[in-house]
mmCIF file of C-alpha atoms in Angstrom:
data_model
loop_
_atom_site.group_PDB
_atom_site.id
_atom_site.type_symbol
_atom_site.label_atom_id
_atom_site.label_comp_id
_atom_site.label_asym_id
_atom_site.label_seq_id
_atom_site.Cartn_x
_atom_site.Cartn_y
_atom_site.Cartn_z
ATOM 1 C CA MET D 468 -24.983 -7.579 -3.722
ATOM 2 C CA GLU D 469 -24.153 -9.705 -0.423
ATOM 3 C CA LEU D 470 -21.250 -8.361 1.971
ATOM 4 C CA LEU D 471 -18.715 -10.450 2.533
ATOM 5 C CA HIS D 472 -15.711 -8.765 4.368
ATOM 6 C CA SER D 473 -14.908 -5.443 5.632
ATOM 7 C CA GLY D 474 -11.552 -4.956 6.220
ATOM 8 C CA LYS D 475 -9.678 -2.068 7.679
ATOM 9 C CA VAL D 476 -10.107 0.226 4.583
ATOM 10 C CA ARG D 477 -12.393 -2.035 2.412
ATOM 11 C CA ASP D 478 -15.818 -3.739 2.073
ATOM 12 C CA VAL D 479 -16.413 -6.663 -0.322
ATOM 13 C CA TYR D 480 -19.061 -7.517 -2.076
ATOM 14 C CA ALA D 481 -20.712 -10.671 -3.985
ATOM 15 C CA ASP D 482 -22.181 -9.883 -7.128
ATOM 16 C CA GLY D 483 -23.224 -12.834 -9.156
ATOM 17 C CA ASP D 484 -19.760 -14.241 -9.954
ATOM 18 C CA ALA D 485 -17.620 -11.209 -9.394
ATOM 19 C CA LEU D 486 -16.664 -8.902 -6.387
ATOM 20 C CA VAL D 487 -17.310 -5.420 -6.096
ATOM 21 C CA LEU D 488 -14.834 -4.151 -4.335
ATOM 22 C CA VAL D 489 -15.440 -0.946 -1.985
ATOM 23 C CA ALA D 490 -12.979 1.900 -0.655
ATOM 24 C CA SER D 491 -14.005 3.881 2.485
ATOM 25 C CA ASP D 492 -12.856 7.044 3.779
ATOM 26 C CA ARG D 493 -11.023 5.483 6.450
ATOM 27 C CA ILE D 494 -8.020 5.484 7.831
ATOM 28 C CA SER D 495 -5.608 3.021 9.603
ATOM 29 C CA VAL D 496 -2.739 3.106 11.277
ATOM 30 C CA TYR D 497 -1.077 0.180 13.570
ATOM 31 C CA ASP D 498 -3.099 -2.027 12.085
ATOM 32 C CA VAL D 499 -6.065 -0.261 13.805
ATOM 33 C CA VAL D 500 -9.175 2.151 12.168
ATOM 34 C CA LEU D 501 -9.108 5.102 13.518
ATOM 35 C CA PRO D 502 -12.771 6.438 14.099
ATOM 36 C CA THR D 503 -11.992 10.241 11.921
ATOM 37 C CA PRO D 504 -12.534 9.365 8.403
ATOM 38 C CA ILE D 505 -10.844 11.183 5.512
ATOM 39 C CA PRO D 506 -12.748 12.792 3.232
ATOM 40 C CA ASP D 507 -12.298 11.850 -0.302
ATOM 41 C CA LYS D 508 -10.029 9.165 0.995
ATOM 42 C CA GLY D 509 -11.894 6.161 -0.732
ATOM 43 C CA ARG D 510 -12.338 7.973 -4.300
ATOM 44 C CA LEU D 511 -8.649 9.388 -4.315
ATOM 45 C CA LEU D 512 -7.546 5.404 -3.684
ATOM 46 C CA THR D 513 -9.508 3.683 -6.250
ATOM 47 C CA ALA D 514 -8.716 6.431 -9.227
ATOM 48 C CA LEU D 515 -4.744 6.111 -8.471
ATOM 49 C CA SER D 516 -5.229 2.657 -8.144
ATOM 50 C CA VAL D 517 -6.922 2.262 -11.276
ATOM 51 C CA TRP D 518 -4.335 4.573 -13.022
ATOM 52 C CA TRP D 519 -1.381 2.376 -11.849
ATOM 53 C CA PHE D 520 -3.576 -0.999 -12.909
ATOM 54 C CA GLU D 521 -3.315 0.318 -16.346
ATOM 55 C CA GLN D 522 0.734 1.395 -15.945
ATOM 56 C CA LEU D 523 1.480 -2.246 -15.169
ATOM 57 C CA ALA D 524 -0.827 -4.288 -17.356
ATOM 58 C CA ASP D 525 2.087 -5.076 -19.116
ATOM 59 C CA ILE D 526 3.809 -6.980 -16.042
ATOM 60 C CA VAL D 527 0.966 -8.830 -14.322
ATOM 61 C CA PRO D 528 -2.337 -8.698 -14.580
ATOM 62 C CA ASN D 529 -5.167 -7.038 -12.916
ATOM 63 C CA HIS D 530 -8.420 -8.214 -10.999
ATOM 64 C CA VAL D 531 -10.652 -5.144 -12.085
ATOM 65 C CA VAL D 532 -13.393 -6.193 -14.271
ATOM 66 C CA SER D 533 -14.775 -3.186 -14.685
ATOM 67 C CA THR D 534 -15.220 0.646 -13.013
ATOM 68 C CA THR D 535 -18.279 1.652 -14.194
ATOM 69 C CA ASP D 536 -20.312 -1.195 -13.312
ATOM 70 C CA VAL D 537 -21.246 -0.749 -9.998
ATOM 71 C CA PRO D 538 -23.640 0.395 -7.420
ATOM 72 C CA ALA D 539 -24.862 3.965 -8.401
ATOM 73 C CA GLU D 540 -23.878 4.827 -4.756
ATOM 74 C CA PHE D 541 -20.429 3.579 -4.751
ATOM 75 C CA ALA D 542 -19.606 5.474 -7.999
ATOM 76 C CA GLY D 543 -15.702 6.447 -8.358
ATOM 77 C CA ARG D 544 -14.659 4.328 -4.508
ATOM 78 C CA ALA D 545 -15.729 0.765 -6.321
ATOM 79 C CA ILE D 546 -14.099 -1.865 -8.510
ATOM 80 C CA ARG D 547 -15.897 -4.742 -9.780
ATOM 81 C CA CYS D 548 -13.085 -7.731 -10.066
ATOM 82 C CA ARG D 549 -12.178 -10.654 -10.512
ATOM 83 C CA ARG D 550 -12.946 -13.749 -7.864
ATOM 84 C CA LEU D 551 -9.391 -14.640 -6.901
ATOM 85 C CA ASP D 552 -7.537 -17.426 -4.118
ATOM 86 C CA MET D 553 -5.306 -14.784 -1.885
ATOM 87 C CA VAL D 554 -2.195 -15.470 -1.334
ATOM 88 C CA PRO D 555 -1.870 -15.695 2.088
ATOM 89 C CA VAL D 556 1.359 -13.731 2.257
ATOM 90 C CA GLU D 557 1.830 -9.356 2.186
ATOM 91 C CA CYS D 558 3.936 -8.695 -0.333
ATOM 92 C CA VAL D 559 6.387 -5.927 0.598
ATOM 93 C CA ALA D 560 9.298 -3.797 -1.886
ATOM 94 C CA ARG D 561 11.470 -1.750 -0.300
ATOM 95 C CA GLY D 562 14.161 0.644 -2.029
ATOM 96 C CA TYR D 563 15.101 2.855 1.152
ATOM 97 C CA LEU D 564 14.972 2.024 4.611
ATOM 98 C CA THR D 565 12.229 3.537 6.943
ATOM 99 C CA GLY D 566 9.697 2.654 9.321
ATOM 100 C CA GLY D 567 9.750 -1.014 10.361
ATOM 101 C CA GLY D 568 12.371 -1.952 8.397
ATOM 102 C CA LEU D 569 15.007 0.749 9.591
ATOM 103 C CA ALA D 570 13.919 -0.322 13.582
ATOM 104 C CA GLU D 571 14.718 -4.218 12.067
ATOM 105 C CA TYR D 572 17.742 -3.664 10.478
ATOM 106 C CA GLU D 573 18.938 -1.018 13.993
ATOM 107 C CA ARG D 574 18.124 -4.762 15.778
ATOM 108 C CA THR D 575 19.564 -7.094 13.455
ATOM 109 C CA GLY D 576 21.263 -5.837 10.414
ATOM 110 C CA ALA D 577 19.091 -7.138 8.229
ATOM 111 C CA VAL D 578 15.327 -7.085 7.354
ATOM 112 C CA SER D 579 13.024 -10.174 6.621
ATOM 113 C CA GLY D 580 16.034 -11.772 6.813
ATOM 114 C CA VAL D 581 17.973 -9.855 4.045
ATOM 115 C CA ALA D 582 21.236 -8.696 5.430
ATOM 116 C CA LEU D 583 22.000 -5.104 3.993
ATOM 117 C CA PRO D 584 25.509 -3.326 4.215
ATOM 118 C CA ARG D 585 26.704 -2.127 7.843
ATOM 119 C CA GLY D 586 26.043 2.437 7.943
ATOM 120 C CA LEU D 587 22.777 2.702 6.459
ATOM 121 C CA VAL D 588 20.727 5.463 8.131
ATOM 122 C CA GLU D 589 16.991 6.567 8.568
ATOM 123 C CA ALA D 590 15.830 6.827 4.772
ATOM 124 C CA SER D 591 19.001 5.297 3.066
ATOM 125 C CA ILE D 592 18.534 4.181 -0.356
ATOM 126 C CA LEU D 593 19.283 0.604 -0.356
ATOM 127 C CA PRO D 594 21.612 -1.211 -3.345
ATOM 128 C CA GLU D 595 19.089 -2.766 -4.993
ATOM 129 C CA PRO D 596 15.240 -3.824 -4.128
ATOM 130 C CA ILE D 597 14.303 -6.326 -1.643
ATOM 131 C CA PHE D 598 11.674 -8.167 -1.339
ATOM 132 C CA THR D 599 10.404 -8.055 2.880
ATOM 133 C CA PRO D 600 7.275 -9.961 3.630
ATOM 134 C CA SER D 601 5.193 -10.029 6.006
ATOM 135 C CA THR D 602 2.052 -12.211 7.644
ATOM 136 C CA LYS D 603 -1.327 -11.290 6.466
ATOM 137 C CA ALA D 604 -3.102 -10.562 10.323
ATOM 138 C CA PRO D 605 -6.461 -10.768 11.036
ATOM 139 C CA MET D 606 -8.159 -6.995 11.474
ATOM 140 C CA GLY D 607 -7.215 -5.608 14.863
ATOM 141 C CA GLU D 608 -4.182 -7.955 15.085
ATOM 142 C CA HIS D 609 0.006 -6.891 13.451
ATOM 143 C CA ASP D 610 1.457 -7.587 10.104
ATOM 144 C CA GLU D 611 4.791 -9.262 11.577
ATOM 145 C CA PRO D 612 7.626 -9.372 9.334
ATOM 146 C CA ILE D 613 8.697 -12.596 7.810
ATOM 147 C CA THR D 614 11.629 -14.073 6.239
ATOM 148 C CA TYR D 615 11.524 -15.548 2.085
ATOM 149 C CA GLU D 616 12.093 -18.942 3.625
ATOM 150 C CA GLN D 617 8.857 -18.627 5.727
ATOM 151 C CA VAL D 618 7.038 -17.505 2.614
ATOM 152 C CA ALA D 619 8.339 -20.711 0.592
ATOM 153 C CA ALA D 620 7.448 -23.129 3.376
ATOM 154 C CA LYS D 621 3.377 -21.273 3.267
ATOM 155 C CA VAL D 622 3.306 -21.403 -0.269
ATOM 156 C CA GLY D 623 6.315 -23.727 -2.118
ATOM 157 C CA PRO D 624 9.500 -22.614 -3.330
ATOM 158 C CA GLU D 625 8.408 -21.782 -7.217
ATOM 159 C CA THR D 626 5.454 -19.619 -5.978
ATOM 160 C CA ALA D 627 7.124 -17.646 -3.720
ATOM 161 C CA GLU D 628 9.770 -16.724 -6.239
ATOM 162 C CA ARG D 629 7.119 -15.839 -8.481
ATOM 163 C CA LEU D 630 5.803 -13.239 -5.608
ATOM 164 C CA ARG D 631 9.144 -11.960 -4.815
ATOM 165 C CA GLN D 632 9.825 -11.098 -8.817
ATOM 166 C CA ILE D 633 6.220 -9.433 -9.543
ATOM 167 C CA THR D 634 6.431 -7.639 -6.165
ATOM 168 C CA ILE D 635 9.868 -6.256 -7.449
ATOM 169 C CA ASP D 636 9.084 -5.738 -11.325
ATOM 170 C CA VAL D 637 5.980 -3.778 -9.617
ATOM 171 C CA TYR D 638 7.808 -1.670 -7.078
ATOM 172 C CA ARG D 639 10.919 -0.663 -9.687
ATOM 173 C CA ARG D 640 8.299 0.036 -12.798
ATOM 174 C CA GLY D 641 6.075 2.757 -9.678
ATOM 175 C CA ALA D 642 9.596 3.875 -8.604
ATOM 176 C CA GLU D 643 10.518 4.347 -12.454
ATOM 177 C CA ILE D 644 7.442 6.167 -13.094
ATOM 178 C CA ALA D 645 7.273 8.442 -10.223
ATOM 179 C CA ALA D 646 10.787 9.523 -10.049
ATOM 180 C CA ASP D 647 9.822 11.222 -13.103
ATOM 181 C CA ARG D 648 7.463 12.944 -11.665
ATOM 182 C CA GLY D 649 9.853 13.795 -8.781
ATOM 183 C CA ILE D 650 8.462 11.540 -5.907
ATOM 184 C CA LEU D 651 10.718 8.615 -4.553
ATOM 185 C CA VAL D 652 8.914 5.089 -3.662
ATOM 186 C CA ALA D 653 10.291 4.531 -0.473
ATOM 187 C CA ASP D 654 8.452 1.108 -0.069
ATOM 188 C CA THR D 655 5.351 -0.788 -1.460
ATOM 189 C CA LYS D 656 2.546 -3.449 -0.612
ATOM 190 C CA ILE D 657 0.596 -5.457 -3.171
ATOM 191 C CA GLU D 658 -2.012 -8.067 -3.011
ATOM 192 C CA LEU D 659 -1.738 -11.093 -5.276
ATOM 193 C CA GLY D 660 -4.029 -14.345 -5.542
ATOM 194 C CA TRP D 661 -4.262 -17.117 -7.675
ATOM 195 C CA ALA D 662 -6.774 -16.497 -10.798
ATOM 196 C CA PRO D 663 -9.041 -20.237 -11.720
ATOM 197 C CA ASP D 664 -6.166 -20.879 -14.187
ATOM 198 C CA GLY D 665 -3.328 -20.553 -12.104
ATOM 199 C CA THR D 666 -2.279 -17.201 -13.198
ATOM 200 C CA LEU D 667 -0.908 -14.925 -10.409
ATOM 201 C CA VAL D 668 -3.113 -11.786 -10.534
ATOM 202 C CA LEU D 669 -2.755 -8.161 -8.798
ATOM 203 C CA ALA D 670 -5.919 -7.042 -6.402
ATOM 204 C CA ASP D 671 -7.210 -4.855 -4.106
ATOM 205 C CA GLU D 672 -5.103 -1.982 -4.402
ATOM 206 C CA VAL D 673 -1.576 -0.710 -6.136
ATOM 207 C CA LEU D 674 0.830 2.059 -5.075
ATOM 208 C CA THR D 675 -1.716 4.331 -3.326
ATOM 209 C CA SER D 676 -1.062 6.566 -0.174
ATOM 210 C CA ASP D 677 -2.039 3.770 1.845
ATOM 211 C CA SER D 678 0.411 0.908 0.496
ATOM 212 C CA SER D 679 3.485 2.768 0.166
ATOM 213 C CA ARG D 680 5.802 5.360 1.083
ATOM 214 C CA PHE D 681 6.123 8.432 -1.273
ATOM 215 C CA TRP D 682 8.391 11.377 -0.653
ATOM 216 C CA PRO D 683 8.761 14.618 -2.674
ATOM 217 C CA ALA D 684 12.560 13.960 -4.372
ATOM 218 C CA GLU D 685 13.372 17.633 -4.347
ATOM 219 C CA SER D 686 13.617 18.053 -0.281
ATOM 220 C CA TYR D 687 15.017 14.083 0.091
ATOM 221 C CA GLN D 688 17.832 13.945 2.654
ATOM 222 C CA PRO D 689 19.131 10.603 4.343
ATOM 223 C CA GLY D 690 19.556 11.020 7.700
ATOM 224 C CA ARG D 691 16.054 12.131 9.040
ATOM 225 C CA PRO D 692 12.853 11.678 8.638
ATOM 226 C CA GLN D 693 11.178 12.605 4.735
ATOM 227 C CA PHE D 694 8.257 14.532 4.284
ATOM 228 C CA SER D 695 5.569 11.483 3.436
ATOM 229 C CA TYR D 696 2.292 12.060 0.782
ATOM 230 C CA ASP D 697 0.964 9.629 2.583
ATOM 231 C CA LYS D 698 -0.780 8.289 5.884
ATOM 232 C CA GLN D 699 2.876 8.797 7.705
ATOM 233 C CA TYR D 700 1.230 11.917 8.678
ATOM 234 C CA VAL D 701 -1.115 10.479 10.513
ATOM 235 C CA ARG D 702 1.011 7.662 12.063
ATOM 236 C CA ASP D 703 3.300 10.358 13.461
ATOM 237 C CA TRP D 704 0.390 12.276 14.945
ATOM 238 C CA ALA D 705 -0.705 9.133 16.267
ATOM 239 C CA ALA D 706 2.929 8.443 17.757
ATOM 240 C CA GLY D 707 2.836 11.655 19.583
ATOM 241 C CA SER D 708 -0.426 11.909 20.889
ATOM 242 C CA GLY D 709 -0.416 9.382 23.499
ATOM 243 C CA TRP D 710 -2.348 6.741 22.456
ATOM 244 C CA ASN D 711 -1.248 3.068 23.039
ATOM 245 C CA LYS D 712 -1.969 2.170 19.341
ATOM 246 C CA GLN D 713 -4.715 -0.489 20.364
ATOM 247 C CA ALA D 714 -8.328 -0.156 20.016
ATOM 248 C CA PRO D 715 -10.460 2.272 20.278
ATOM 249 C CA ALA D 716 -7.763 4.954 18.826
ATOM 250 C CA PRO D 717 -8.766 8.624 19.207
ATOM 251 C CA GLU D 718 -10.290 11.455 17.100
ATOM 252 C CA VAL D 719 -8.514 12.907 14.516
ATOM 253 C CA PRO D 720 -7.709 16.474 15.260
ATOM 254 C CA ALA D 721 -9.215 18.131 12.340
ATOM 255 C CA GLU D 722 -6.146 19.823 11.215
ATOM 256 C CA VAL D 723 -4.588 16.585 10.531
ATOM 257 C CA VAL D 724 -7.227 15.008 8.563
ATOM 258 C CA GLU D 725 -7.107 18.632 6.481
ATOM 259 C CA ALA D 726 -3.402 18.135 6.184
ATOM 260 C CA THR D 727 -3.800 14.355 4.727
ATOM 261 C CA ARG D 728 -6.493 14.854 2.932
ATOM 262 C CA ALA D 729 -4.292 17.142 0.865
ATOM 263 C CA ARG D 730 -1.515 15.078 0.459
ATOM 264 C CA TYR D 731 -3.012 12.234 -0.928
ATOM 265 C CA VAL D 732 -4.654 14.471 -3.535
ATOM 266 C CA ASP D 733 -1.463 16.327 -3.912
ATOM 267 C CA VAL D 734 0.672 12.938 -4.729
ATOM 268 C CA TYR D 735 -2.367 11.534 -6.820
ATOM 269 C CA GLU D 736 -1.957 15.148 -8.945
ATOM 270 C CA LYS D 737 1.322 14.664 -9.305
ATOM 271 C CA LEU D 738 1.336 11.241 -10.453
ATOM 272 C CA THR D 739 -1.343 10.862 -12.938
ATOM 273 C CA GLY D 740 -0.990 14.380 -14.151
ATOM 274 C CA ASN D 741 -4.416 14.556 -13.429
ATOM 275 C CA ARG D 742 -6.409 17.350 -11.513
ATOM 276 C CA TRP D 743 -8.375 16.240 -8.202
ATOM 277 C CA GLN D 744 -11.963 17.398 -9.019
#
């Protein structure tokens, strides 16, 4: 196999006509990879993505060829997948106002050009899910919000509408399934690529703790930060550490690592109904 790309979390290898996507235990915040891994993270992300790909198969095809036909050293954390021509846009759907969307709303009253009602607060539920795309920045640089019109200018109006519809459909299905298990999906980011026949295909990861914000429904209360099953716990630690959000990042304390791993395991078990081994 040939290493083609090493990203913030995943490594991509060429293997014949297919790719092997390997999820590491690396974790990134503010688009910077932290020096401290989260044990089992790669296996958890892979298992959860594979489960979600199955739940979403009737909405959008995915890139999975095999979850078992991978090198032994990557077993459990790798997927053999189709080669795609990736869309140069991060596709984000939001159902609640939080994170960068909240900051933008407080400045402008809109998120990625989508005007929202006045008077919303942190964690407010939105009238309906919205498509809030961003740039796909190189490693070490920050993704930046862009408008739907900018997406249309980049990929064409027909593709832009397909990206928006698929992203919202994935979010709605994921939010519905998660709600039945006591979890709110505040937002999620997906990656799409073109297959040779022109089909848009879901790739990379989907509805994981790295690509989504998961909140327990039982403690949800607008107007304040929520308990998160995702890497928000690490973001919060980083924000209060005095770090300037530029590489190199500081080591993550052991208690933050363990608490983060526990949240990844907890949300995996709640969503899938499977016990993590």
